[in-house]
mmCIF file with all atom_site columns, C-alpha atoms in Angstrom:
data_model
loop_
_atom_site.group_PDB
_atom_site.id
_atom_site.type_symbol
_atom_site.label_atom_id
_atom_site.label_alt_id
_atom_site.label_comp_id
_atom_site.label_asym_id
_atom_site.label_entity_id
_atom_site.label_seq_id
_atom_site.pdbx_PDB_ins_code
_atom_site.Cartn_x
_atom_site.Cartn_y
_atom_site.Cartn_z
_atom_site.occupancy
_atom_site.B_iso_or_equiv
_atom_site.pdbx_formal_charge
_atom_site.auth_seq_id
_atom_site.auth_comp_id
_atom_site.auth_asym_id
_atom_site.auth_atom_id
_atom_site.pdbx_PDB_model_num
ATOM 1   C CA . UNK C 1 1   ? 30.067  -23.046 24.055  1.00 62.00 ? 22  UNK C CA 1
ATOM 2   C CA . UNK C 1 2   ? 26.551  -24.002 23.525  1.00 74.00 ? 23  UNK C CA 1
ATOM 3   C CA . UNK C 1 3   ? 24.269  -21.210 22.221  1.00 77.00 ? 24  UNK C CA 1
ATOM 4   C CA . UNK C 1 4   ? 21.573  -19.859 24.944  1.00 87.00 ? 25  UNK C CA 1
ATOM 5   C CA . UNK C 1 5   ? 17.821  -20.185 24.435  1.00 81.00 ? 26  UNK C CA 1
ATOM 6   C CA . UNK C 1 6   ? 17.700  -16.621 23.787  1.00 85.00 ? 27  UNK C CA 1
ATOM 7   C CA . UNK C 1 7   ? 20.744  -16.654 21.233  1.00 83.00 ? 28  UNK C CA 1
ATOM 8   C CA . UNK C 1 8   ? 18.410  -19.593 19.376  1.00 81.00 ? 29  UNK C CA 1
ATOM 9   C CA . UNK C 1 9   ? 15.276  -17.404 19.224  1.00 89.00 ? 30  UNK C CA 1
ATOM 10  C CA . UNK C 1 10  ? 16.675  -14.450 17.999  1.00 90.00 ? 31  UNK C CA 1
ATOM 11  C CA . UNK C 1 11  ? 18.344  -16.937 15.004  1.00 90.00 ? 32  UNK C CA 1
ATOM 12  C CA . UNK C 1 12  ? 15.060  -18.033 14.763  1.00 91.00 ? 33  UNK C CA 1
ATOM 13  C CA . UNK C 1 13  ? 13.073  -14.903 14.209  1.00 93.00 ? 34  UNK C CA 1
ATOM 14  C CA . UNK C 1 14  ? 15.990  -13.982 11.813  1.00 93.00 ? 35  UNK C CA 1
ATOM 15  C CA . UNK C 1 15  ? 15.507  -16.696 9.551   1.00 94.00 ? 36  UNK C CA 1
ATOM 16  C CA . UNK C 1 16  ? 11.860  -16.197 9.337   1.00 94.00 ? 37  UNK C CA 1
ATOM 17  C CA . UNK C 1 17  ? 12.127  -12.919 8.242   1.00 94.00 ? 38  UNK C CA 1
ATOM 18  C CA . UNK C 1 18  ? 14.519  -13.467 5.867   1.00 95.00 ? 39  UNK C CA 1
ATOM 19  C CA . UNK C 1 19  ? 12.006  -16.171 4.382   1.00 95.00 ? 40  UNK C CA 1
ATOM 20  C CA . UNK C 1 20  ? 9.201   -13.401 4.316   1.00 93.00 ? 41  UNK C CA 1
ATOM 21  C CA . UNK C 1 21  ? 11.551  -11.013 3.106   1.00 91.00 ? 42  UNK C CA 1
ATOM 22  C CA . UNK C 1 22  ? 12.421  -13.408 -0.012  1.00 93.00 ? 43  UNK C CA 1
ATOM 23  C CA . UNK C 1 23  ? 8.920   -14.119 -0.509  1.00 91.00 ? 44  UNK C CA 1
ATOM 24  C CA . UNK C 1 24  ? 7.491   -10.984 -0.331  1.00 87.00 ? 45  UNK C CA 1
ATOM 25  C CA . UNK C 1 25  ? 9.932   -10.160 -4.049  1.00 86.00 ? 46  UNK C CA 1
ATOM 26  C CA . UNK C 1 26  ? 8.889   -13.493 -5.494  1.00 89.00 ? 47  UNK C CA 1
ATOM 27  C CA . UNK C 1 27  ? 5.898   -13.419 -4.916  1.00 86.00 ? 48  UNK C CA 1
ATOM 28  C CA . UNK C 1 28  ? 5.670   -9.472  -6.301  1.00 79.00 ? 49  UNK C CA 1
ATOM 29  C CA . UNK C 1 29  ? 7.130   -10.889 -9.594  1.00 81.00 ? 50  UNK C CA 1
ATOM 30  C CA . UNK C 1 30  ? 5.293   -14.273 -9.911  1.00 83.00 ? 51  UNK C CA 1
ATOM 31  C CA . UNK C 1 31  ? 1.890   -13.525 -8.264  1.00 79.00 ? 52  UNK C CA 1
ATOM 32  C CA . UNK C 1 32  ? 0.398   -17.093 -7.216  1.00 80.00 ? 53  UNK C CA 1
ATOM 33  C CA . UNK C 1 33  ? 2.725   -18.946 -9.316  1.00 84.00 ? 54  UNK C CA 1
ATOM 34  C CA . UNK C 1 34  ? 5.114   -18.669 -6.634  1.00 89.00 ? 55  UNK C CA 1
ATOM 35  C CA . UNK C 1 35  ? 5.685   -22.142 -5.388  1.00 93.00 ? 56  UNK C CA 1
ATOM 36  C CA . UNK C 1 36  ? 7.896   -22.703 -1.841  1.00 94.00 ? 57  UNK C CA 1
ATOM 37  C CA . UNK C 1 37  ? 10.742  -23.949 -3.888  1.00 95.00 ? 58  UNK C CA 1
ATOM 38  C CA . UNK C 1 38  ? 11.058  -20.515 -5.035  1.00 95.00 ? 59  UNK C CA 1
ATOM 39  C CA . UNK C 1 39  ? 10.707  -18.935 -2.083  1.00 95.00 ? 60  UNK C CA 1
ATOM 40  C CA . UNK C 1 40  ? 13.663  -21.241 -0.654  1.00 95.00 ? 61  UNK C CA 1
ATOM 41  C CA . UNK C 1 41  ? 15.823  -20.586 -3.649  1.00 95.00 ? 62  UNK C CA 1
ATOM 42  C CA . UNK C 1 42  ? 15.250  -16.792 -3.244  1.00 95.00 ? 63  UNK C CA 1
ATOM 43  C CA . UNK C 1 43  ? 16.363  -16.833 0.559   1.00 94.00 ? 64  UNK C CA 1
ATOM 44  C CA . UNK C 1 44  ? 19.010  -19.629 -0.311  1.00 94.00 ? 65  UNK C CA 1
ATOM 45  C CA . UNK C 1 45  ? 18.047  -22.140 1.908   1.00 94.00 ? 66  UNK C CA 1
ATOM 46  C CA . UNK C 1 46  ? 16.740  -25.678 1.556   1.00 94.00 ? 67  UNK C CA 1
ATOM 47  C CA . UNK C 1 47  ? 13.243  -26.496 0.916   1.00 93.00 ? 68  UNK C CA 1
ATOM 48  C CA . UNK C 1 48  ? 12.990  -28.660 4.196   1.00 94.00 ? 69  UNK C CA 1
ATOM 49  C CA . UNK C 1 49  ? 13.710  -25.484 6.352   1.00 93.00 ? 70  UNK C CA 1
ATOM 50  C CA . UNK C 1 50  ? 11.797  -23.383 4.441   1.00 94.00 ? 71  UNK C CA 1
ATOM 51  C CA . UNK C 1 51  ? 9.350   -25.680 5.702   1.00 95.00 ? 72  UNK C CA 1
ATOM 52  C CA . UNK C 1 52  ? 10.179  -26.133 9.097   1.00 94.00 ? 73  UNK C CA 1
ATOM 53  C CA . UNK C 1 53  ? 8.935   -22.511 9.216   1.00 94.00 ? 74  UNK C CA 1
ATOM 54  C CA . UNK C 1 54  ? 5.916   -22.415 7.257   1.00 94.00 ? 75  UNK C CA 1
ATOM 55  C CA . UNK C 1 55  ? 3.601   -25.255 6.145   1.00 92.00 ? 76  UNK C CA 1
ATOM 56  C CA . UNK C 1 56  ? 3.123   -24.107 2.637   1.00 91.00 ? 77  UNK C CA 1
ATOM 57  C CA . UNK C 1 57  ? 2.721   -20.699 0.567   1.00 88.00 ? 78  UNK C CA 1
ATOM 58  C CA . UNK C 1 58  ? -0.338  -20.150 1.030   1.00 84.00 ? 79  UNK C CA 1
ATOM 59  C CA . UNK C 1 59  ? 0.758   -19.587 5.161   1.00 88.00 ? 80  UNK C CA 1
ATOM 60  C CA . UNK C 1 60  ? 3.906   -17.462 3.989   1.00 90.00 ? 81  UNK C CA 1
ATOM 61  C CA . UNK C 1 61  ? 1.455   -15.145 1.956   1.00 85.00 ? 82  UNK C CA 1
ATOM 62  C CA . UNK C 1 62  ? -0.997  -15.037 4.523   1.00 81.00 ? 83  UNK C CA 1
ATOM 63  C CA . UNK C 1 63  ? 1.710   -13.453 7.031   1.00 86.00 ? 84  UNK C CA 1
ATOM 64  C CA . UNK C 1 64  ? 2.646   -11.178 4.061   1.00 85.00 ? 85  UNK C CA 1
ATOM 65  C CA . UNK C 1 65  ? -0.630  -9.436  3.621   1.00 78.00 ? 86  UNK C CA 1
ATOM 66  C CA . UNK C 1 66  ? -1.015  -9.174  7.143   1.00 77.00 ? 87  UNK C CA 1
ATOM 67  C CA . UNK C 1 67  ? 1.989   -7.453  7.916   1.00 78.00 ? 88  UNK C CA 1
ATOM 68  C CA . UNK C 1 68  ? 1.412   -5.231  4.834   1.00 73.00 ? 89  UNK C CA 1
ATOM 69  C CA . UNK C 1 69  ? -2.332  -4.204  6.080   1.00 69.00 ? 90  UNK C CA 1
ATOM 70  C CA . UNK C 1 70  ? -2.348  -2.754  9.709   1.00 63.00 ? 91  UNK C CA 1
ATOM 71  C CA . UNK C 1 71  ? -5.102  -3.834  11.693  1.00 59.00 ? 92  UNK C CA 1
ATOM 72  C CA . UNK C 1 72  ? -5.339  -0.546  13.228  1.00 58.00 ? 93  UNK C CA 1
ATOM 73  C CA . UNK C 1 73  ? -6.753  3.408   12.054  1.00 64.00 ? 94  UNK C CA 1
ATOM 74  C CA . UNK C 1 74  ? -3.870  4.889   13.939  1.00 70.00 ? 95  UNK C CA 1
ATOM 75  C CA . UNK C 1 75  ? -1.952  6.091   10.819  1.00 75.00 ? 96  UNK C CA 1
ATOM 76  C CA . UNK C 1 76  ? -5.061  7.579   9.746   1.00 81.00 ? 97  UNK C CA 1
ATOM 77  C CA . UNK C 1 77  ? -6.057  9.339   13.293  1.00 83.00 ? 98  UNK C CA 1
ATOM 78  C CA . UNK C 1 78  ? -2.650  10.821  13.192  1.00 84.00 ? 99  UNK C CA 1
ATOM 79  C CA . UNK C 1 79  ? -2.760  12.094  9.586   1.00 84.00 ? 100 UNK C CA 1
ATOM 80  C CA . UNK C 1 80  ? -5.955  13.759  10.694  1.00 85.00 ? 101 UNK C CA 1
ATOM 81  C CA . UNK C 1 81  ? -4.633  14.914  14.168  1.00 86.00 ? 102 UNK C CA 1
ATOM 82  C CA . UNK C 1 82  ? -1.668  16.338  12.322  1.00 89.00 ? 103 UNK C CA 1
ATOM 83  C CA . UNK C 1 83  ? -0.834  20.216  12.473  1.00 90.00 ? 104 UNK C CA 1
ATOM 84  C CA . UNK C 1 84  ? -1.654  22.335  9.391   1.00 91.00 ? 105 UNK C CA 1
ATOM 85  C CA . UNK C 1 85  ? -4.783  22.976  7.129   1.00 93.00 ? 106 UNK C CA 1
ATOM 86  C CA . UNK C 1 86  ? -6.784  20.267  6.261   1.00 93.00 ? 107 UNK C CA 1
ATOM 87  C CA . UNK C 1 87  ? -5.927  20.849  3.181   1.00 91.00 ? 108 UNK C CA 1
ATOM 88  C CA . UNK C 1 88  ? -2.397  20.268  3.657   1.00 91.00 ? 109 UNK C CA 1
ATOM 89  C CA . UNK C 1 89  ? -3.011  17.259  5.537   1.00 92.00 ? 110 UNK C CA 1
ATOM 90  C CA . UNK C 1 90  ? -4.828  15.840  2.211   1.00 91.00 ? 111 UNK C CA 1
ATOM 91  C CA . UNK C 1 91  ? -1.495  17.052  0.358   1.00 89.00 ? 112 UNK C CA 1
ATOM 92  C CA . UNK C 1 92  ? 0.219   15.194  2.992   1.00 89.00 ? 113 UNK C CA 1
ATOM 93  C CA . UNK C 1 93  ? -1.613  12.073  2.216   1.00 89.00 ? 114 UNK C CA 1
ATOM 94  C CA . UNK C 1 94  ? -2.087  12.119  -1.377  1.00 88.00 ? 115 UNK C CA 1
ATOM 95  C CA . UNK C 1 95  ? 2.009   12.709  -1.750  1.00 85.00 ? 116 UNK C CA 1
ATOM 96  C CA . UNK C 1 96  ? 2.692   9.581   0.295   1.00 82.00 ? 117 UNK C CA 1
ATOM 97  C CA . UNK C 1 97  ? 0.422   7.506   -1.701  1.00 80.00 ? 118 UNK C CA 1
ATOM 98  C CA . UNK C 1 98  ? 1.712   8.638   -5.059  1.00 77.00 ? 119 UNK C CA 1
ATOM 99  C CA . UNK C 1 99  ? 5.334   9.021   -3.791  1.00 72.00 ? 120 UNK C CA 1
ATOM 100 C CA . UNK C 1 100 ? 5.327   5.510   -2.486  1.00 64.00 ? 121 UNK C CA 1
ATOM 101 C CA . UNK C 1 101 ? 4.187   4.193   -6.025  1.00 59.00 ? 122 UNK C CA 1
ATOM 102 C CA . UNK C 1 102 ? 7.490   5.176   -7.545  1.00 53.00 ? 123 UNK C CA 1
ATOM 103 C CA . UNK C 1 103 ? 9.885   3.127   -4.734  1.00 57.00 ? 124 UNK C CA 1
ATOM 104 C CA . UNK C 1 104 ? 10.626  -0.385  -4.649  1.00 54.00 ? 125 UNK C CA 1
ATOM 105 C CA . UNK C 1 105 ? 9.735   -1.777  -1.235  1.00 55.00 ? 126 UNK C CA 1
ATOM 106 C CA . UNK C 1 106 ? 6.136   0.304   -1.211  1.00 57.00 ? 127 UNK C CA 1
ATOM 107 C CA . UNK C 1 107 ? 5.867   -0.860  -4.996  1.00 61.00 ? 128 UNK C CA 1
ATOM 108 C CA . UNK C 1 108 ? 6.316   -4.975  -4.521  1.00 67.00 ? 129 UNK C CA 1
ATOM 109 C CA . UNK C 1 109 ? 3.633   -3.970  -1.373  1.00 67.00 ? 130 UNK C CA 1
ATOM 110 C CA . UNK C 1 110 ? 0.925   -2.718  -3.763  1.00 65.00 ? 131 UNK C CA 1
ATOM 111 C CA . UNK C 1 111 ? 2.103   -6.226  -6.267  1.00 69.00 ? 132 UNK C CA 1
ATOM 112 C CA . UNK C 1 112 ? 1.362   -8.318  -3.341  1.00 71.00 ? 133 UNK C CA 1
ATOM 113 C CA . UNK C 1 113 ? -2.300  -6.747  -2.451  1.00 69.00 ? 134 UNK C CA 1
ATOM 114 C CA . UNK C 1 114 ? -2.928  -6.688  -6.101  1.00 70.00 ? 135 UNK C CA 1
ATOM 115 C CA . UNK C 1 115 ? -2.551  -10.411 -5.924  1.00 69.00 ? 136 UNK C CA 1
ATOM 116 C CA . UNK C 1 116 ? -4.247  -10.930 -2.893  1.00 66.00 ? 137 UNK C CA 1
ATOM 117 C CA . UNK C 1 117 ? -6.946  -9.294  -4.291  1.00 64.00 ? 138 UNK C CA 1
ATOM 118 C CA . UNK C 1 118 ? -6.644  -11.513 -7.421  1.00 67.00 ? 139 UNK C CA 1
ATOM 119 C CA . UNK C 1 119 ? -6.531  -14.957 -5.706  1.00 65.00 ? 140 UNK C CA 1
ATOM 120 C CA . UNK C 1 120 ? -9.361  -16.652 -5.202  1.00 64.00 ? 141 UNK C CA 1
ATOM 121 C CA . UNK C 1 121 ? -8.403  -18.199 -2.276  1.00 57.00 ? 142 UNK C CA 1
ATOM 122 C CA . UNK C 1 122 ? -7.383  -15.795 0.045   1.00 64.00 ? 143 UNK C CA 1
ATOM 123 C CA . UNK C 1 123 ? -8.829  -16.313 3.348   1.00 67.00 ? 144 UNK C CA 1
ATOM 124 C CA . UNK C 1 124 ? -11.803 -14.334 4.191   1.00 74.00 ? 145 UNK C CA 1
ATOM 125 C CA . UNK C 1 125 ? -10.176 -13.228 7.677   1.00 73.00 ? 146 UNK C CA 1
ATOM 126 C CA . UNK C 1 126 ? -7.261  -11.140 4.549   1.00 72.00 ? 147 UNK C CA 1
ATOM 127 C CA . UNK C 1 127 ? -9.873  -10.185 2.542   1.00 74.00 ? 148 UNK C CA 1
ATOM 128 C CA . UNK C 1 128 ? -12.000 -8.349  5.065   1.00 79.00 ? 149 UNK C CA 1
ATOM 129 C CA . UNK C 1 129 ? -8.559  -6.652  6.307   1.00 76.00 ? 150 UNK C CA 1
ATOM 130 C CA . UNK C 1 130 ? -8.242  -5.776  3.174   1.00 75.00 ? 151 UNK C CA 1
ATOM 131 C CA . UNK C 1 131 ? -11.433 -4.385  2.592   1.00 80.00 ? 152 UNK C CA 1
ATOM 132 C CA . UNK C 1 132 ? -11.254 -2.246  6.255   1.00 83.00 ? 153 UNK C CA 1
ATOM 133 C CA . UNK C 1 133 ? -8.256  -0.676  5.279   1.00 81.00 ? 154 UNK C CA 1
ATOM 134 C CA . UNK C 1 134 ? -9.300  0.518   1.892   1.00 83.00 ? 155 UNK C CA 1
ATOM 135 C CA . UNK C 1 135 ? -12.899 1.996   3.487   1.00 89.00 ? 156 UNK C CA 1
ATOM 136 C CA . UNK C 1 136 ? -10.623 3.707   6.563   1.00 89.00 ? 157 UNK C CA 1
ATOM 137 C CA . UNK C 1 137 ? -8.628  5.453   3.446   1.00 88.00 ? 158 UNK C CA 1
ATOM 138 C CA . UNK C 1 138 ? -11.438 6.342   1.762   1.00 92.00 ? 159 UNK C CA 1
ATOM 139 C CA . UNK C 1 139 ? -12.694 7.723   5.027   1.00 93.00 ? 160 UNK C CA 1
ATOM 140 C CA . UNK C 1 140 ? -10.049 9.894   5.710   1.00 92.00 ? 161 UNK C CA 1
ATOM 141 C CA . UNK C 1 141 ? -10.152 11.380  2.003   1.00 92.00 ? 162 UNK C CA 1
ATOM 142 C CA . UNK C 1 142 ? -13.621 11.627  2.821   1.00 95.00 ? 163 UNK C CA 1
ATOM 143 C CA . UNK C 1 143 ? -13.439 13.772  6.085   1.00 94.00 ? 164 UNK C CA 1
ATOM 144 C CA . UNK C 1 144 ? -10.174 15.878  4.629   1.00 94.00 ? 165 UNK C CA 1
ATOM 145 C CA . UNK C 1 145 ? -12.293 16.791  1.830   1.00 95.00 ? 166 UNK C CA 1
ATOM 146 C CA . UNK C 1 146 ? -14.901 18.131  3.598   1.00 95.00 ? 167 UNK C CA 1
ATOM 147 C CA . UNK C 1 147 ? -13.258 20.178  6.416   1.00 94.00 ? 168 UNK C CA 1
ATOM 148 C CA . UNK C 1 148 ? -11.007 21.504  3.119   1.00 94.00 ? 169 UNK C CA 1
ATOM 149 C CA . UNK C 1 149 ? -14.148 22.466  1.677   1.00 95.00 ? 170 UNK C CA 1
ATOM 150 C CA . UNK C 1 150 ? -14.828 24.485  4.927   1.00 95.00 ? 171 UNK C CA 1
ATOM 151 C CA . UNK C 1 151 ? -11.772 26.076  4.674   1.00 94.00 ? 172 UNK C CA 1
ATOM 152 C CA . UNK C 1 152 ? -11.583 27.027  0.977   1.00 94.00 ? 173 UNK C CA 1
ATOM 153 C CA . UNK C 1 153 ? -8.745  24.737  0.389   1.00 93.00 ? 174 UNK C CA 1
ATOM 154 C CA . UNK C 1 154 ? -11.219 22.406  -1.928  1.00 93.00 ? 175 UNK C CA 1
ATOM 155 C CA . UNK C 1 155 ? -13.615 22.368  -4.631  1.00 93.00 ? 176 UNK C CA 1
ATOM 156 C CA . UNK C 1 156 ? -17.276 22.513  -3.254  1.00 92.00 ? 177 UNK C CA 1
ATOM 157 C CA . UNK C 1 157 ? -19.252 19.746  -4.404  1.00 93.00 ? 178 UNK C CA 1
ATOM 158 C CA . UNK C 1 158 ? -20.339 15.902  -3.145  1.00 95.00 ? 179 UNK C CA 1
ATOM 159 C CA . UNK C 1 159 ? -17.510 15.340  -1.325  1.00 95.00 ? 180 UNK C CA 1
ATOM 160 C CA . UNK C 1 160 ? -18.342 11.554  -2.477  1.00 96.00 ? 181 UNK C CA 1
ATOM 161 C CA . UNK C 1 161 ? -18.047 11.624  -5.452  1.00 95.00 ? 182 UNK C CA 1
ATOM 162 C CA . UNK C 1 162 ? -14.689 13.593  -5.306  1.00 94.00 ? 183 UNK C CA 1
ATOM 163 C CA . UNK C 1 163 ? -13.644 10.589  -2.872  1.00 94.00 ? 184 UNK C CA 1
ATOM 164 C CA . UNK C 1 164 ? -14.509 8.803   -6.066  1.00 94.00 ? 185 UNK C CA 1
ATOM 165 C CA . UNK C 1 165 ? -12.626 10.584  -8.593  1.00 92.00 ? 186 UNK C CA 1
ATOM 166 C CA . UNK C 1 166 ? -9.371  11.028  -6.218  1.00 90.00 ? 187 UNK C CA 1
ATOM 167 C CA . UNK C 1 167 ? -9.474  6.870   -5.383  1.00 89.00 ? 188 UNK C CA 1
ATOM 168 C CA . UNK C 1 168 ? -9.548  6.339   -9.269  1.00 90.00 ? 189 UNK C CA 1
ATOM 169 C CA . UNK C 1 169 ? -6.827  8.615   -9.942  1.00 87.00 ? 190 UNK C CA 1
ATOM 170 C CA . UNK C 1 170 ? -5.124  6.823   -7.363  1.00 83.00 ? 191 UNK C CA 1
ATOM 171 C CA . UNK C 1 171 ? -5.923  3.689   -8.387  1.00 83.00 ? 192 UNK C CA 1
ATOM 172 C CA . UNK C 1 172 ? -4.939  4.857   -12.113 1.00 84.00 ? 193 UNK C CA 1
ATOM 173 C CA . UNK C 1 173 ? -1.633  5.857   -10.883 1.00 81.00 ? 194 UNK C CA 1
ATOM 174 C CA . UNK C 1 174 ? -0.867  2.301   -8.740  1.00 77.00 ? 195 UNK C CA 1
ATOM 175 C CA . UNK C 1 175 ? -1.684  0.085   -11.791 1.00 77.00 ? 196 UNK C CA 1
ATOM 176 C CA . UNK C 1 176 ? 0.755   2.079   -14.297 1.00 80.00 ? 197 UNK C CA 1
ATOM 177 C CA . UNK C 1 177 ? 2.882   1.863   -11.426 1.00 75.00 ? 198 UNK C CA 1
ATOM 178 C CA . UNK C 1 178 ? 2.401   -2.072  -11.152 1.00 71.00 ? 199 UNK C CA 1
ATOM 179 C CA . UNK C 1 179 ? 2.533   -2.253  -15.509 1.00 75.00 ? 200 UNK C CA 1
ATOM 180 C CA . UNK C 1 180 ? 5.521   -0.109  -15.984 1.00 79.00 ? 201 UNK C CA 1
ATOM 181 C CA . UNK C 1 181 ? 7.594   0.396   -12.771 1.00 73.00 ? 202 UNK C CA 1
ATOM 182 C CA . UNK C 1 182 ? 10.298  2.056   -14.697 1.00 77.00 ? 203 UNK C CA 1
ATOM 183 C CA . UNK C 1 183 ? 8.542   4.458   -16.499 1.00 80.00 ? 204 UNK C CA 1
ATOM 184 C CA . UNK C 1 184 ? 6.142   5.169   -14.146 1.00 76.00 ? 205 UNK C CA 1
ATOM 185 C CA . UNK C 1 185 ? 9.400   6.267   -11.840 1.00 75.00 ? 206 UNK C CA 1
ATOM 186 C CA . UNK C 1 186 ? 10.171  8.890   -14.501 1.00 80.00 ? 207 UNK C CA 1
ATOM 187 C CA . UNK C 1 187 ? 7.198   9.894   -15.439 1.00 76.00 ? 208 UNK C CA 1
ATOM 188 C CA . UNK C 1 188 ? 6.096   10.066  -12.443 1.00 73.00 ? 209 UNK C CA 1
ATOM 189 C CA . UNK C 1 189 ? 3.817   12.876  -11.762 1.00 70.00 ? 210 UNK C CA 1
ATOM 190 C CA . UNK C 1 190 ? 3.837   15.497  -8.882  1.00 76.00 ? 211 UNK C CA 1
ATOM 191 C CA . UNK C 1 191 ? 1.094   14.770  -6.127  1.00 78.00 ? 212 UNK C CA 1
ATOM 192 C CA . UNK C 1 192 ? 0.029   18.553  -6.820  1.00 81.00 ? 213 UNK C CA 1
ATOM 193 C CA . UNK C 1 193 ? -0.775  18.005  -10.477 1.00 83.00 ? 214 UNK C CA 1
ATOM 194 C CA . UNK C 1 194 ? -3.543  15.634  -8.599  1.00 82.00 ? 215 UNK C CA 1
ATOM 195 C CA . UNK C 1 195 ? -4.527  17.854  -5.522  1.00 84.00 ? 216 UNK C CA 1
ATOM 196 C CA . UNK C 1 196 ? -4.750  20.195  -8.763  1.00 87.00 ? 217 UNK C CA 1
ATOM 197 C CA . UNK C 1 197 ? -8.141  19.167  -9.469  1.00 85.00 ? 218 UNK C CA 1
ATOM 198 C CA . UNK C 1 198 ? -9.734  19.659  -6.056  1.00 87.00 ? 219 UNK C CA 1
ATOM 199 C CA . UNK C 1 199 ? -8.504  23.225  -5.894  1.00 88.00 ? 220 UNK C CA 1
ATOM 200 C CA . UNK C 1 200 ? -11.401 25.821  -5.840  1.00 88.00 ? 221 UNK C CA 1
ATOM 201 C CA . UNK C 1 201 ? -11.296 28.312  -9.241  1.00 72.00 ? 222 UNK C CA 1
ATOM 202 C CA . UNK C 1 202 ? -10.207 31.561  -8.629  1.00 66.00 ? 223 UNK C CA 1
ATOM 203 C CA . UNK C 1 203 ? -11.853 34.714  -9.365  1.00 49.00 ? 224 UNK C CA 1
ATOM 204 C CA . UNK C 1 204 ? -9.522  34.665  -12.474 1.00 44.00 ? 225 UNK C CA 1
ATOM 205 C CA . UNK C 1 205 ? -10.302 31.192  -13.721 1.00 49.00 ? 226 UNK C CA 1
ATOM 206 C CA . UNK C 1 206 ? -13.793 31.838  -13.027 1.00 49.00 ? 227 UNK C CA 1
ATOM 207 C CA . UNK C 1 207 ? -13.829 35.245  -15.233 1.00 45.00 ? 228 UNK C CA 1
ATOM 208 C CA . UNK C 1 208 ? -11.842 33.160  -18.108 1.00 48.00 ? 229 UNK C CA 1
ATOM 209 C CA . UNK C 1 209 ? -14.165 30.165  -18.012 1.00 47.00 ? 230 UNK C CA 1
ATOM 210 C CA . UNK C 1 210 ? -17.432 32.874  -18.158 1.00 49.00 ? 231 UNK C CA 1
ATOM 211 C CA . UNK C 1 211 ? -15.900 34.672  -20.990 1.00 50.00 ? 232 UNK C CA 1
#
């Protein structure tokens, strides 16, 4: 019995993600270097229907990065819609970036931007997406911070430049990740021991710092 149009689409969509699935681990591991004969030999399939879905690399990255960046601020609106303090909204956030360094399908996410980032021709349409996302973070650190501050759940002081000094810790953290996967999973460190350093001093540190 012949297969139905819908039967064909669905085999369809199923092959293409299991291209873009394949790619997104080679192209984790080899960067650029990744050629479409790897990508093919990674999904086991032929080169000629690897191609049959996408012209070339460059158009299987492309999709990569753009399923890896949202378009949207909706994550981030709900983060700061959430219930709780804002400070434990900005514990909330800073644990899913640093928890996400240490597991596989998150990590080979941050290999791929890292490479976007590195290749000098990435479409300008990626690199702006890129670029949005990042500020939107940075935003929403920004804004956490401050109402935090309000509260008494964070260190007074330019809330910029602690945006600054969080997003290098951060960034710190995702490139030992990206060096050292293995180690960094053990190692590790708790998304407190970061939040740590936005904390206001208590009347007992201050008194010991004084003295």
């Amino acid at each position: 019995m012949p297969r139905t149009p819908e039967a064909n689409q669905r085999i369809r969509e199923a092959q293409r993600a299991k291209i873009l699935e394949s790619a997104r681990s080679v192209f984790a591991r080899k960067g650029m270097e990744t050629t479409i004969t790897d990508i093919a030999a990674e999904a086991q399939i032929s080169l000629g229907l690897a191609y049959r879905y996408f012209a070339d690399k460059e158009a299987i990255f492309s999709e990569l990065v753009k399923q890896t960046v949202p378009d949207d601020s909706a994550g981030f609106q709900e983060l700061v819609e959430m219930p709780g303090t804002p400070g434990e909204r900005l514990a909330t956030l800073i644990s899913s970036i640093v928890g996400a360094r240490g597991q596989r399908e998150p990590l080979e996410a941050h290999q791929l931007l890292q490479h976007a980032l590195d290749a000098e021709a990435m479409p300008e349409e990626i690199r702006e997406s890129l670029g949005k996302r990042y500020q939107m973070l940075l935003a929403t650190m920004r804004q956490l911070i401050v109402e935090g501050q309000a509260t008494g759940e964070v260190v007074l002081g330019d809330p910029d430049q602690l945006v600054a000094v969080m997003s290098a810790c951060l960034d710190g953290l995702t490139r030992w990740a990206l060096r050292d996967p293995e180690k960094f999973r053990t190692y590790v460190p708790d998304a407190q021991i970061v939040l740590r350093l936005f904390q206001p001093l208590t009347d007992e540190k201050k008194a010991s710092e004084q003295s």
